[in-house]
Coordinates of C-alpha atoms in Angstrom, one line a residue:
X1 CA 0.0 0.0 0.0
X2 CA 2.8 2.4 0.8
X3 CA 4.2 2.0 -2.7
X4 CA 0.9 3.3 -4.1
X5 CA 1.0 6.2 -1.6
X6 CA 4.6 7.0 -2.6
X7 CA 4.6 6.5 -6.4
X8 CA 1.1 6.2 -7.8
X9 CA -1.4 8.4 -5.9
X10 CA 0.8 11.6 -5.8
X11 CA 1.1 11.8 -9.6
X12 CA -2.7 11.2 -9.9
X13 CA -3.4 14.0 -7.4
X14 CA -1.0 16.4 -9.2
X15 CA -2.3 15.6 -12.7
X16 CA -5.9 16.0 -11.5
X17 CA -5.1 19.4 -10.0
X18 CA -3.4 20.5 -13.1
X19 CA -6.0 19.3 -15.6
X20 CA -9.1 20.2 -13.5
X21 CA -9.5 23.7 -15.2
X22 CA -9.4 22.0 -18.6
X23 CA -11.7 19.1 -17.7
X24 CA -15.0 18.6 -19.5
X25 CA -17.8 16.1 -19.2
X26 CA -16.5 14.2 -22.2
X27 CA -13.1 14.0 -20.7
X28 CA -14.5 12.4 -17.5
X29 CA -16.5 10.0 -19.8
X30 CA -13.3 9.0 -21.7
X31 CA -11.4 8.2 -18.5
X32 CA -14.2 6.2 -16.9
X33 CA -14.7 4.3 -20.1
X34 CA -11.0 3.4 -20.5
X35 CA -10.8 2.4 -16.8
X36 CA -13.7 0.0 -17.2
X37 CA -12.2 -1.5 -20.3
X38 CA -8.8 -1.8 -18.6
X39 CA -10.2 -3.6 -15.6
X40 CA -12.5 -6.0 -17.6
X41 CA -9.8 -6.9 -20.2
X42 CA -6.9 -7.2 -17.7
X43 CA -8.6 -9.2 -14.9
X44 CA -8.8 -12.5 -16.8
X45 CA -5.2 -12.3 -18.0
X46 CA -3.9 -11.4 -14.6
X47 CA -5.9 -14.2 -13.0
X48 CA -4.6 -16.7 -15.5
X49 CA -0.9 -15.7 -14.8
X50 CA -1.4 -16.0 -11.1
X51 CA -3.2 -19.4 -11.3
X52 CA -0.4 -20.7 -13.6
X53 CA 2.1 -19.4 -11.1
X54 CA 3.8 -17.3 -13.8
X55 CA 3.4 -14.5 -11.2
X56 CA 3.7 -15.2 -7.5
X57 CA 3.4 -13.1 -4.4
X58 CA 5.2 -13.5 -1.2
X59 CA 2.6 -14.4 1.5
X60 CA 3.4 -11.2 3.4
X61 CA 3.3 -9.0 0.3
X62 CA -0.4 -8.4 0.1
X63 CA -3.2 -7.2 2.3
X64 CA -6.9 -7.2 1.9
X65 CA -9.3 -9.3 -0.4
X66 CA -8.6 -10.8 -3.8
X67 CA -10.7 -11.1 -7.0
X68 CA -10.1 -14.3 -9.0
X69 CA -6.9 -14.5 -6.9
X70 CA -5.9 -11.0 -7.9
X71 CA -5.0 -8.9 -4.9
X72 CA -7.1 -5.7 -4.4
X73 CA -3.8 -3.7 -4.7
X74 CA -3.4 -5.0 -8.2
X75 CA -7.0 -4.1 -9.2
X76 CA -6.4 -0.6 -7.8
X77 CA -3.4 -0.3 -10.1
X78 CA -5.4 -1.2 -13.1
X79 CA -7.4 1.9 -12.3
X80 CA -4.6 4.3 -11.3
X81 CA -2.3 3.5 -14.2
X82 CA -5.1 4.0 -16.7
X83 CA -6.1 7.2 -14.9
X84 CA -2.7 8.8 -14.9
X85 CA -1.8 7.8 -18.5
X86 CA -5.2 9.0 -19.7
X87 CA -4.7 12.5 -18.1
X88 CA -1.3 12.7 -19.7
X89 CA -2.9 11.9 -23.1
X90 CA -5.7 14.5 -22.4
X91 CA -3.0 17.2 -21.7
X92 CA -1.1 16.4 -24.9
X93 CA -4.2 16.2 -27.1
X94 CA -6.2 19.1 -25.8
X95 CA -5.1 21.5 -28.6
X96 CA -5.5 18.9 -31.3
X97 CA -8.3 19.4 -33.7
X98 CA -9.0 15.7 -34.5
X99 CA -11.4 16.2 -37.5
X100 CA -8.4 17.4 -39.7
X101 CA -6.7 14.0 -39.2
X102 CA -9.6 12.0 -40.6
X103 CA -8.8 10.4 -43.9
X104 CA -11.5 9.6 -46.5
X105 CA -10.9 7.3 -49.4
X106 CA -9.6 10.0 -51.7
X107 CA -7.2 11.4 -49.1
X108 CA -5.9 7.9 -48.3
X109 CA -5.4 7.3 -52.0
X110 CA -3.4 10.5 -52.4
X111 CA -1.3 9.7 -49.3
X112 CA 0.4 6.6 -50.6
X113 CA 3.3 6.9 -48.1
X114 CA 0.8 6.9 -45.2
X115 CA -1.0 3.8 -46.6
X116 CA 2.3 2.0 -47.0
X117 CA 3.5 2.8 -43.5
X118 CA 0.1 1.7 -42.1
X119 CA 0.3 -1.7 -43.8
X120 CA 3.9 -2.3 -42.9
X121 CA 3.3 -1.7 -39.2
X122 CA 0.1 -3.8 -39.4
X123 CA 2.1 -6.6 -41.0
X124 CA 4.8 -6.4 -38.3
X125 CA 2.2 -6.6 -35.6
X126 CA 0.6 -9.6 -37.2
X127 CA 3.9 -11.4 -37.4
X128 CA 4.6 -10.5 -33.8
X129 CA 1.3 -12.1 -32.7
X130 CA 2.1 -15.3 -34.6
X131 CA 5.6 -15.3 -33.0
X132 CA 4.0 -14.8 -29.6
X133 CA 1.7 -17.8 -30.1
X134 CA 4.8 -19.8 -31.0
X135 CA 6.5 -18.8 -27.7
X136 CA 3.4 -19.9 -25.8
X137 CA 3.3 -23.3 -27.6
X138 CA 7.0 -23.9 -26.9
X139 CA 6.6 -23.0 -23.2
X140 CA 9.6 -22.5 -21.0
X141 CA 11.4 -19.2 -20.8
X142 CA 9.4 -17.4 -23.6
X143 CA 6.0 -18.3 -22.1
X144 CA 5.5 -15.0 -20.3
X145 CA 6.6 -12.9 -23.3
X146 CA 4.3 -14.9 -25.6
X147 CA 1.3 -14.4 -23.3
X148 CA 1.9 -10.7 -23.3
X149 CA 2.1 -10.4 -27.1
X150 CA -0.9 -12.6 -27.7
X151 CA -3.0 -10.8 -25.1
X152 CA -2.2 -7.2 -26.2
X153 CA -1.2 -7.7 -29.9
X154 CA -4.6 -8.1 -31.4
X155 CA -5.9 -4.9 -29.6
X156 CA -2.9 -2.9 -30.8
X157 CA -3.3 -4.2 -34.3
X158 CA -7.0 -3.3 -34.3
X159 CA -6.4 0.2 -32.9
X160 CA -3.3 1.0 -35.0
X161 CA -5.5 2.2 -37.9
X162 CA -6.5 5.3 -35.9
X163 CA -3.0 6.4 -34.9
X164 CA -1.0 7.0 -38.0
X165 CA -1.9 10.6 -38.9
X166 CA -1.8 12.2 -35.4
X167 CA 1.1 14.4 -34.1
X168 CA 3.7 12.4 -32.2
X169 CA 3.1 14.5 -29.1
X170 CA -0.4 13.0 -28.9
X171 CA 0.9 9.4 -28.7
X172 CA 4.6 9.1 -27.9
X173 CA 4.6 11.6 -24.9
X174 CA 1.7 9.9 -22.9
X175 CA 3.2 6.5 -23.7
X176 CA 6.9 7.0 -23.0
X177 CA 6.7 9.3 -20.0
X178 CA 4.8 7.0 -17.6
X179 CA 6.5 4.0 -19.1
X180 CA 10.0 5.2 -18.1
X181 CA 8.7 6.4 -14.7
X182 CA 7.4 2.9 -13.9
X183 CA 10.4 1.1 -15.3
X184 CA 12.3 2.9 -12.6
X185 CA 9.7 2.2 -9.9
X186 CA 9.6 -1.5 -11.0
X187 CA 13.4 -1.7 -10.8
X188 CA 13.3 -0.6 -7.2
X189 CA 10.4 -3.0 -6.4
X190 CA 12.2 -6.0 -8.0
X191 CA 15.4 -5.3 -6.2
X192 CA 13.4 -5.3 -3.0
X193 CA 11.9 -8.6 -3.9
X194 CA 8.4 -7.4 -3.6
X195 CA 7.2 -9.5 -6.5
X196 CA 8.5 -12.2 -8.8
X197 CA 8.2 -13.6 -12.3
X198 CA 9.0 -17.2 -12.0
X199 CA 12.4 -18.0 -13.5
X200 CA 11.2 -20.8 -15.7
X201 CA 8.8 -18.6 -17.6
X202 CA 10.9 -15.5 -18.4
X203 CA 13.6 -14.9 -20.9
X204 CA 16.1 -13.5 -18.4
X205 CA 17.1 -10.5 -20.5
X206 CA 17.7 -7.2 -18.7
X207 CA 17.1 -3.7 -19.9
X208 CA 19.3 -2.6 -17.0
X209 CA 20.3 -4.2 -13.7
X210 CA 17.1 -5.1 -11.9
X211 CA 14.7 -4.6 -14.8
X212 CA 13.9 -7.7 -16.9
X213 CA 12.9 -7.3 -20.6
X214 CA 9.4 -8.7 -20.0
X215 CA 8.8 -5.7 -17.7
X216 CA 10.1 -3.2 -20.2
X217 CA 8.0 -4.5 -23.0
X218 CA 4.9 -5.5 -21.1
X219 CA 3.4 -4.9 -17.7
X220 CA 5.3 -4.2 -14.6
X221 CA 3.7 -4.8 -11.2
X222 CA 5.2 -4.6 -7.8
X223 CA 3.9 -6.3 -4.7
X224 CA 3.8 -5.1 -1.1
X225 CA 6.5 -6.1 1.2
X226 CA 6.5 -6.1 5.0
X227 CA 6.1 -2.3 4.5
X228 CA 2.7 -2.9 2.8
X229 CA 3.8 -1.6 -0.6
X230 CA 0.9 -2.0 -2.9
X231 CA 1.3 -3.6 -6.3
X232 CA 1.5 -1.7 -9.6
X233 CA 2.1 -2.9 -13.1
X234 CA 3.3 -0.6 -15.7
X235 CA 4.4 -1.9 -19.1
X236 CA 5.1 -0.2 -22.4
X237 CA 2.4 -2.3 -23.9
X238 CA -0.3 -1.4 -21.4
X239 CA 0.4 2.3 -22.0
X240 CA 0.2 1.7 -25.7
X241 CA -3.2 0.1 -25.2
X242 CA -4.5 2.9 -23.1
X243 CA -3.3 5.7 -25.4
X244 CA -4.5 3.8 -28.5
X245 CA -7.9 3.3 -26.9
X246 CA -8.2 7.0 -26.2
X247 CA -7.2 7.9 -29.7
X248 CA -9.9 5.5 -31.1
X249 CA -12.4 7.2 -28.7
X250 CA -11.3 10.7 -30.1
X251 CA -11.5 9.3 -33.6
X252 CA -15.1 8.2 -33.1
X253 CA -16.0 11.6 -31.6
X254 CA -14.4 13.3 -34.6
X255 CA -16.5 11.3 -37.0
X256 CA -19.6 12.0 -35.1
X257 CA -18.9 15.7 -35.0
X258 CA -17.5 16.3 -38.5
X259 CA -20.2 14.8 -40.7
X260 CA -23.7 16.2 -40.0
X261 CA -24.9 14.6 -43.3
X262 CA -24.1 11.2 -41.8
X263 CA -25.1 11.9 -38.2
X264 CA -27.5 14.9 -37.9
X265 CA -27.5 15.0 -34.1
X266 CA -24.9 14.0 -31.6
X267 CA -25.6 13.7 -27.8
X268 CA -23.1 15.4 -25.4
X269 CA -22.0 11.9 -24.2
X270 CA -22.4 9.4 -27.1
X271 CA -23.2 5.9 -26.0
X272 CA -20.6 3.1 -26.6
X273 CA -22.8 1.8 -29.3
X274 CA -22.7 5.1 -31.1
X275 CA -19.0 5.3 -30.8
X276 CA -18.5 1.8 -32.3
X277 CA -20.9 2.6 -35.1
X278 CA -18.9 5.8 -35.8
X279 CA -15.7 3.8 -36.0
X280 CA -17.4 1.4 -38.4
X281 CA -18.3 4.1 -40.9
X282 CA -16.3 3.4 -44.1
X283 CA -13.8 6.0 -45.2
X284 CA -15.5 6.1 -48.5
X285 CA -18.4 7.8 -46.8
X286 CA -16.2 10.6 -45.4
X287 CA -16.6 14.0 -47.0
X288 CA -13.0 14.7 -48.0
X289 CA -13.8 18.2 -49.2
X290 CA -15.1 19.0 -45.7
X291 CA -12.0 17.6 -44.1
X292 CA -9.8 19.7 -46.4
X293 CA -11.9 22.7 -45.8
X294 CA -11.5 22.3 -42.0
X295 CA -7.7 21.9 -42.5
X296 CA -7.6 25.2 -44.4
X297 CA -9.9 26.9 -41.8
X298 CA -7.7 25.9 -38.9
X299 CA -4.6 27.0 -40.7
X300 CA -6.1 30.4 -41.3
X301 CA -6.9 30.7 -37.6
X302 CA -3.4 29.6 -36.6
X303 CA -1.7 32.1 -38.8
X304 CA -4.0 35.1 -38.3
X305 CA -5.1 35.0 -34.6
X306 CA -2.9 33.3 -32.0
X307 CA -5.3 34.4 -29.2
X308 CA -8.4 32.8 -30.8
X309 CA -6.4 29.8 -31.9
X310 CA -5.5 29.2 -28.3
X311 CA -9.1 29.6 -27.2
X312 CA -10.4 27.3 -29.9
X313 CA -8.7 24.3 -28.2
X314 CA -11.0 24.8 -25.2
X315 CA -14.2 24.3 -27.2
X316 CA -15.6 20.8 -27.9
X317 CA -17.3 18.9 -30.7
X318 CA -19.5 20.6 -33.3
X319 CA -19.3 23.9 -31.5
X320 CA -15.6 24.1 -32.0
X321 CA -15.9 23.1 -35.7
X322 CA -18.6 25.7 -36.4
X323 CA -16.7 28.5 -34.6
X324 CA -13.6 27.7 -36.6
X325 CA -15.6 27.7 -39.9
X326 CA -17.2 31.1 -38.9
X327 CA -13.8 32.6 -38.3
X328 CA -12.6 31.2 -41.6
X329 CA -15.4 32.9 -43.5
X330 CA -14.8 36.2 -41.7
X331 CA -11.1 36.0 -42.4
X332 CA -11.5 35.1 -46.1
X333 CA -14.2 37.8 -46.7
X334 CA -12.0 40.4 -45.1
X335 CA -9.0 39.4 -47.1
X336 CA -10.9 39.5 -50.4
X337 CA -11.7 43.1 -49.7
X338 CA -8.4 44.2 -48.1
X339 CA -6.1 42.4 -50.6
X340 CA -7.9 43.7 -53.7
X341 CA -5.7 45.5 -56.1
X342 CA -8.1 48.4 -56.5
X343 CA -11.1 50.0 -55.0
X344 CA -13.3 48.8 -57.9
X345 CA -12.1 45.2 -57.3
X346 CA -12.8 45.5 -53.6
X347 CA -16.3 46.8 -54.4
X348 CA -16.7 43.8 -56.7
X349 CA -16.0 41.4 -53.9
X350 CA -18.4 43.2 -51.5
X351 CA -21.1 42.9 -54.2
X352 CA -20.4 39.2 -54.6
X353 CA -20.3 38.5 -50.9
X354 CA -23.7 40.2 -50.6
X355 CA -25.0 38.1 -53.5
X356 CA -23.6 35.0 -51.8
X357 CA -25.6 35.8 -48.6
X358 CA -28.7 36.5 -50.7
X359 CA -28.4 33.0 -52.2
X360 CA -27.7 31.4 -48.8
X361 CA -30.8 32.9 -47.3
X362 CA -33.1 32.8 -50.3
X363 CA -36.5 31.3 -49.8
X364 CA -36.5 30.3 -53.4
X365 CA -35.4 26.7 -53.3
X366 CA -33.9 26.7 -56.8
X367 CA -31.8 29.8 -56.1
X368 CA -30.6 28.3 -52.9
X369 CA -29.5 25.1 -54.7
X370 CA -27.3 27.2 -57.0
X371 CA -25.1 28.3 -54.1
X372 CA -22.3 25.8 -54.7
X373 CA -22.2 26.6 -58.4
X374 CA -22.1 30.3 -57.7
X375 CA -19.2 29.9 -55.2
X376 CA -17.1 27.7 -57.5
X377 CA -17.7 30.0 -60.5
X378 CA -17.2 33.3 -58.7
X379 CA -14.6 33.1 -55.9
X380 CA -10.9 32.1 -56.0
X381 CA -10.2 28.5 -55.2
X382 CA -8.4 29.5 -51.9
X383 CA -11.6 31.1 -50.6
X384 CA -14.2 28.6 -51.8
X385 CA -14.1 26.1 -48.8
X386 CA -14.7 29.0 -46.3
X387 CA -17.9 30.0 -48.1
X388 CA -19.1 26.4 -48.8
X389 CA -18.7 25.3 -45.2
X390 CA -20.1 28.4 -43.4
X391 CA -23.1 27.0 -41.3
X392 CA -25.6 29.6 -42.5
X393 CA -28.4 27.2 -41.5
X394 CA -27.8 28.1 -37.9
X395 CA -26.8 31.7 -38.3
X396 CA -29.0 34.8 -38.5
X397 CA -28.5 36.8 -41.8
X398 CA -28.5 40.3 -40.3
X399 CA -25.1 40.1 -38.5
X400 CA -23.5 38.7 -41.7
X401 CA -24.9 41.5 -43.9
X402 CA -23.8 44.0 -41.3
X403 CA -20.3 42.5 -41.4
X404 CA -20.1 43.1 -45.1
X405 CA -21.3 46.7 -44.5
X406 CA -18.3 47.1 -42.2
X407 CA -16.0 46.2 -45.2
X408 CA -17.6 49.0 -47.1
X409 CA -16.4 51.4 -44.4
X410 CA -12.9 50.3 -45.0
X411 CA -13.2 51.4 -48.6
X412 CA -14.0 54.9 -47.6
X413 CA -10.4 55.5 -46.7
X414 CA -9.8 55.7 -50.5
X415 CA -12.7 57.9 -51.3
X416 CA -13.1 61.7 -51.4
X417 CA -13.3 61.6 -47.5
X418 CA -10.2 59.5 -46.8
X419 CA -10.6 59.5 -43.0
X420 CA -14.1 58.4 -42.2
X421 CA -13.7 57.9 -38.5
X422 CA -14.9 61.4 -37.6
X423 CA -15.8 60.7 -33.9
X424 CA -16.1 57.9 -31.4
X425 CA -19.8 57.3 -32.4
X426 CA -18.6 56.5 -35.9
X427 CA -15.9 54.3 -34.6
X428 CA -18.5 52.4 -32.4
X429 CA -20.7 51.8 -35.4
X430 CA -17.7 50.4 -37.3
X431 CA -16.7 48.2 -34.4
X432 CA -20.2 46.9 -34.1
X433 CA -20.3 45.9 -37.7
X434 CA -16.9 44.2 -38.0
X435 CA -16.6 42.7 -34.5
X436 CA -19.9 43.0 -32.6
X437 CA -21.6 41.0 -35.4
X438 CA -19.0 38.3 -35.1
X439 CA -19.6 38.1 -31.3
X440 CA -23.3 37.8 -31.9
X441 CA -22.8 35.0 -34.4
X442 CA -20.5 33.1 -32.0
X443 CA -23.1 33.4 -29.3
X444 CA -25.8 32.0 -31.6
X445 CA -23.6 28.9 -32.1
X446 CA -23.0 28.7 -28.4
X447 CA -26.8 28.7 -27.7
X448 CA -27.4 26.1 -30.5
X449 CA -25.0 23.7 -28.8
X450 CA -25.9 24.5 -25.2
X451 CA -26.3 21.5 -23.0
X452 CA -28.9 23.3 -20.8
X453 CA -31.7 25.7 -21.9
X454 CA -31.6 29.5 -21.7
X455 CA -34.6 31.8 -22.0
X456 CA -35.1 34.2 -24.8
X457 CA -34.5 37.1 -22.5
X458 CA -31.3 35.7 -21.2
X459 CA -30.1 35.1 -24.8
X460 CA -31.1 38.7 -25.7
X461 CA -29.2 40.2 -22.8
X462 CA -26.1 38.0 -23.5
X463 CA -26.1 38.9 -27.2
X464 CA -26.3 42.6 -26.4
X465 CA -23.4 42.3 -24.0
X466 CA -21.5 40.3 -26.6
X467 CA -21.9 43.0 -29.2
X468 CA -20.4 45.5 -26.8
X469 CA -17.6 43.1 -26.0
X470 CA -16.9 42.8 -29.7
X471 CA -16.5 46.6 -29.9
X472 CA -14.1 46.5 -27.0
X473 CA -12.0 43.9 -28.7
X474 CA -12.0 45.8 -31.9
X475 CA -10.8 48.9 -30.1
X476 CA -7.9 46.8 -28.7
X477 CA -7.2 45.6 -32.3
X478 CA -7.1 49.2 -33.6
X479 CA -4.9 50.3 -30.7
X480 CA -2.5 47.5 -31.5
X481 CA -2.4 48.1 -35.3
X482 CA -2.0 51.9 -35.5
X483 CA 1.4 51.6 -37.2
X484 CA 0.3 48.7 -39.5
X485 CA -2.8 50.6 -40.6
X486 CA -0.8 53.7 -41.2
X487 CA 1.3 51.9 -43.8
X488 CA -1.8 51.3 -45.9
X489 CA -3.1 54.8 -45.5
X490 CA -5.7 54.2 -42.8
X491 CA -6.3 56.0 -39.5
X492 CA -9.0 54.5 -37.3
X493 CA -8.4 57.0 -34.4
X494 CA -11.4 59.4 -34.4
X495 CA -10.5 62.7 -36.1
X496 CA -12.2 64.6 -33.2
X497 CA -9.7 63.0 -30.8
X498 CA -6.8 64.0 -33.1
X499 CA -8.0 67.6 -33.0
X500 CA -8.0 67.6 -29.3
X501 CA -4.3 66.7 -29.4
X502 CA -3.7 69.3 -32.1
X503 CA -2.7 66.7 -34.6
X504 CA -4.2 65.3 -37.9
X505 CA -4.7 62.0 -39.6
X506 CA -1.9 63.0 -42.0
X507 CA 0.4 63.4 -39.0
X508 CA -0.5 59.8 -37.8
X509 CA 0.4 58.5 -41.3
X510 CA 3.8 60.2 -41.1
X511 CA 4.7 59.2 -37.6
X512 CA 2.3 56.6 -36.0
X513 CA 4.6 56.2 -33.0
X514 CA 4.6 59.8 -31.9
X515 CA 3.9 60.8 -28.3
X516 CA 0.6 62.3 -29.3
X517 CA -0.5 59.1 -31.0
X518 CA 0.5 57.2 -27.9
X519 CA -1.7 59.4 -25.8
X520 CA -4.6 58.6 -28.1
X521 CA -3.7 54.9 -28.1
X522 CA -4.1 54.9 -24.4
X523 CA -7.3 56.8 -24.6
X524 CA -8.7 54.2 -27.0
X525 CA -7.6 51.4 -24.7
X526 CA -9.3 53.2 -21.8
X527 CA -12.5 53.1 -23.7
X528 CA -12.0 49.5 -24.6
X529 CA -11.5 48.5 -21.0
X530 CA -14.6 50.4 -19.8
X531 CA -16.7 48.6 -22.3
X532 CA -15.0 45.3 -21.4
X533 CA -15.7 45.8 -17.7
X534 CA -19.3 46.6 -18.4
X535 CA -19.9 43.5 -20.6
X536 CA -17.7 40.8 -19.1
X537 CA -20.3 39.8 -16.5
X538 CA -22.5 38.3 -19.3
X539 CA -19.9 35.6 -19.9
X540 CA -20.9 34.0 -16.6
X541 CA -24.5 33.7 -17.9
X542 CA -23.4 31.6 -20.9
X543 CA -24.1 27.8 -21.0
X544 CA -21.6 25.9 -19.0
X545 CA -20.0 24.1 -22.0
X546 CA -19.1 27.4 -23.7
X547 CA -18.6 29.7 -20.6
X548 CA -14.9 28.9 -19.9
X549 CA -13.8 28.8 -23.5
X550 CA -15.5 32.1 -24.3
X551 CA -13.8 33.6 -21.2
X552 CA -10.4 32.3 -22.6
X553 CA -11.1 33.9 -26.0
X554 CA -12.0 37.3 -24.5
X555 CA -9.2 37.4 -21.9
X556 CA -6.6 36.3 -24.4
X557 CA -7.4 39.2 -26.7
X558 CA -7.9 41.7 -23.9
X559 CA -4.4 40.8 -22.7
X560 CA -3.1 42.5 -25.8
X561 CA -4.6 45.7 -24.5
X562 CA -3.0 45.1 -21.1
X563 CA 0.4 44.7 -22.8
X564 CA -0.1 47.9 -24.7
X565 CA -0.8 49.8 -21.4
X566 CA 2.5 48.6 -19.9
X567 CA 5.4 51.1 -20.0
X568 CA 8.0 50.2 -22.6
X569 CA 6.0 47.5 -24.4
X570 CA 7.8 46.0 -27.4
X571 CA 6.6 45.9 -31.0
X572 CA 7.0 43.1 -33.4
X573 CA 6.3 43.9 -37.0
X574 CA 4.6 47.1 -35.9
X575 CA 2.4 45.3 -33.4
X576 CA 2.5 44.5 -29.7
X577 CA 2.3 40.8 -29.0
X578 CA 1.7 38.6 -25.9
X579 CA 4.4 36.1 -25.2
X580 CA 3.3 32.5 -25.5
X581 CA 3.8 31.6 -21.8
X582 CA 1.9 34.7 -20.8
X583 CA -1.0 33.7 -23.1
X584 CA -1.1 30.3 -21.5
X585 CA -1.1 31.7 -18.0
X586 CA -4.0 34.0 -19.0
X587 CA -5.9 31.1 -20.5
X588 CA -5.3 29.0 -17.4
X589 CA -6.5 31.7 -15.1
X590 CA -9.6 32.3 -17.2
X591 CA -10.5 28.6 -17.1
X592 CA -9.9 28.4 -13.3
X593 CA -12.5 31.2 -12.8
X594 CA -15.1 28.7 -13.8

């Protein structure tokens, strides 16, 4: 028992404390699900080894009851090992957007190297299982190794299919870290003589002094001595099984979340039957265009907004997917206008975006059916997926039309009145159109995927506060980008403010880092923070599954404003940035508030 207290329970407590702010209902479901599978699948195997006296326990090494001759301490370690390794996996995979790693038939055909690697490893695993069976039949020193391979090999072979495309951090890290840790623990336990693999059933090879190869490549347990050390087993193969099982679970969730055409509705906690059915969906039924579109959308988010990219990892399921697709559309639409070679081309894209919305929200069925043809025949290939995948079915048209109107304001910088932000009221209207609308759309998606109901009045109040928060974040964005905007001839600081400092927009274009501009930057940030403080309370009224992630999104962006208010802040490419570790601390603190 003391061994568990010294080596197993402390890591479990530490991991729990660290992961708690990130934990969701689906995470709890995953861990419980894996623990049940671990106990059910390992108990018969353990019991067989004990009855065959392949494993033995000194009489004074265990306390308490047994189950099928397995000591209670051993059963406990089935649980604690799975728990600790699962939490390490959850940490490593939290930022991972699993839908982009799905591979339909076409993607698999194109990725011939991936297919070859998948089949080679599968063949190696199959040969290993056959070799393990041979060791069992021959008996003697290879019996224990053969039993390990034949017990675990088929599961690993079956789960290998879901592993190949994932980042190594998702798989190697949660496998190797606990494995090495328990190799060391097992070495200490074996040197103490707390448990034994009978000499006639093991190979006798050593990874290092005190650690036999069966331990390194299978399970390692240790049994209580006179000091009541409780057993634990930790093998490379059991960690592989745990992590591969979690990956398969996430793969099933990704399939359920990614393809509404296959599965229109998904419960917050899918049943085991639904998870298995999802895994059984043939890759030929995957929508490869949707997967590619999601890959492009996530890449846009990663490149264009580090704050929102960080926050996106805190959302779950279809809500995360639809928020990423919404951001992708907003980014593509903005770039079409901003990157146009002339004002006439920019106006052309605004007209086409408006026409696109007309088609999306048309009551005329025939016109609505022409949407895909219109997108493919009108917009550049790089922009098409963002327009095709925008979930307009669940979004109100008014905020999207207002967003396009905000793009029209940007064009006024090239008109006869080159500085349209005449006062703060004008700036507020602009901020409402280009940012308040986006906040409203995000909240609509949050309400759609809420796990508990909210009244219409609550939704109205939250949306109103969200619109104000959008304005606050746009003010922060403008304060950050004064120098960047000046390079393209734009000044978003209100002209009335400039006059109060006895300066002009032309002066800002010439020297966007002047002391007077800095005074106005701080004034703009003061306004942003006032609006933020007024609206932030509404975040706590959001549905539970989106409250923490929304708090992360807001606080991560507001932190840019806080950096700008610090004396001697540094600019990178004309912009103030938040260091990565500081962004992580802000996100952590935002989640802990929940």
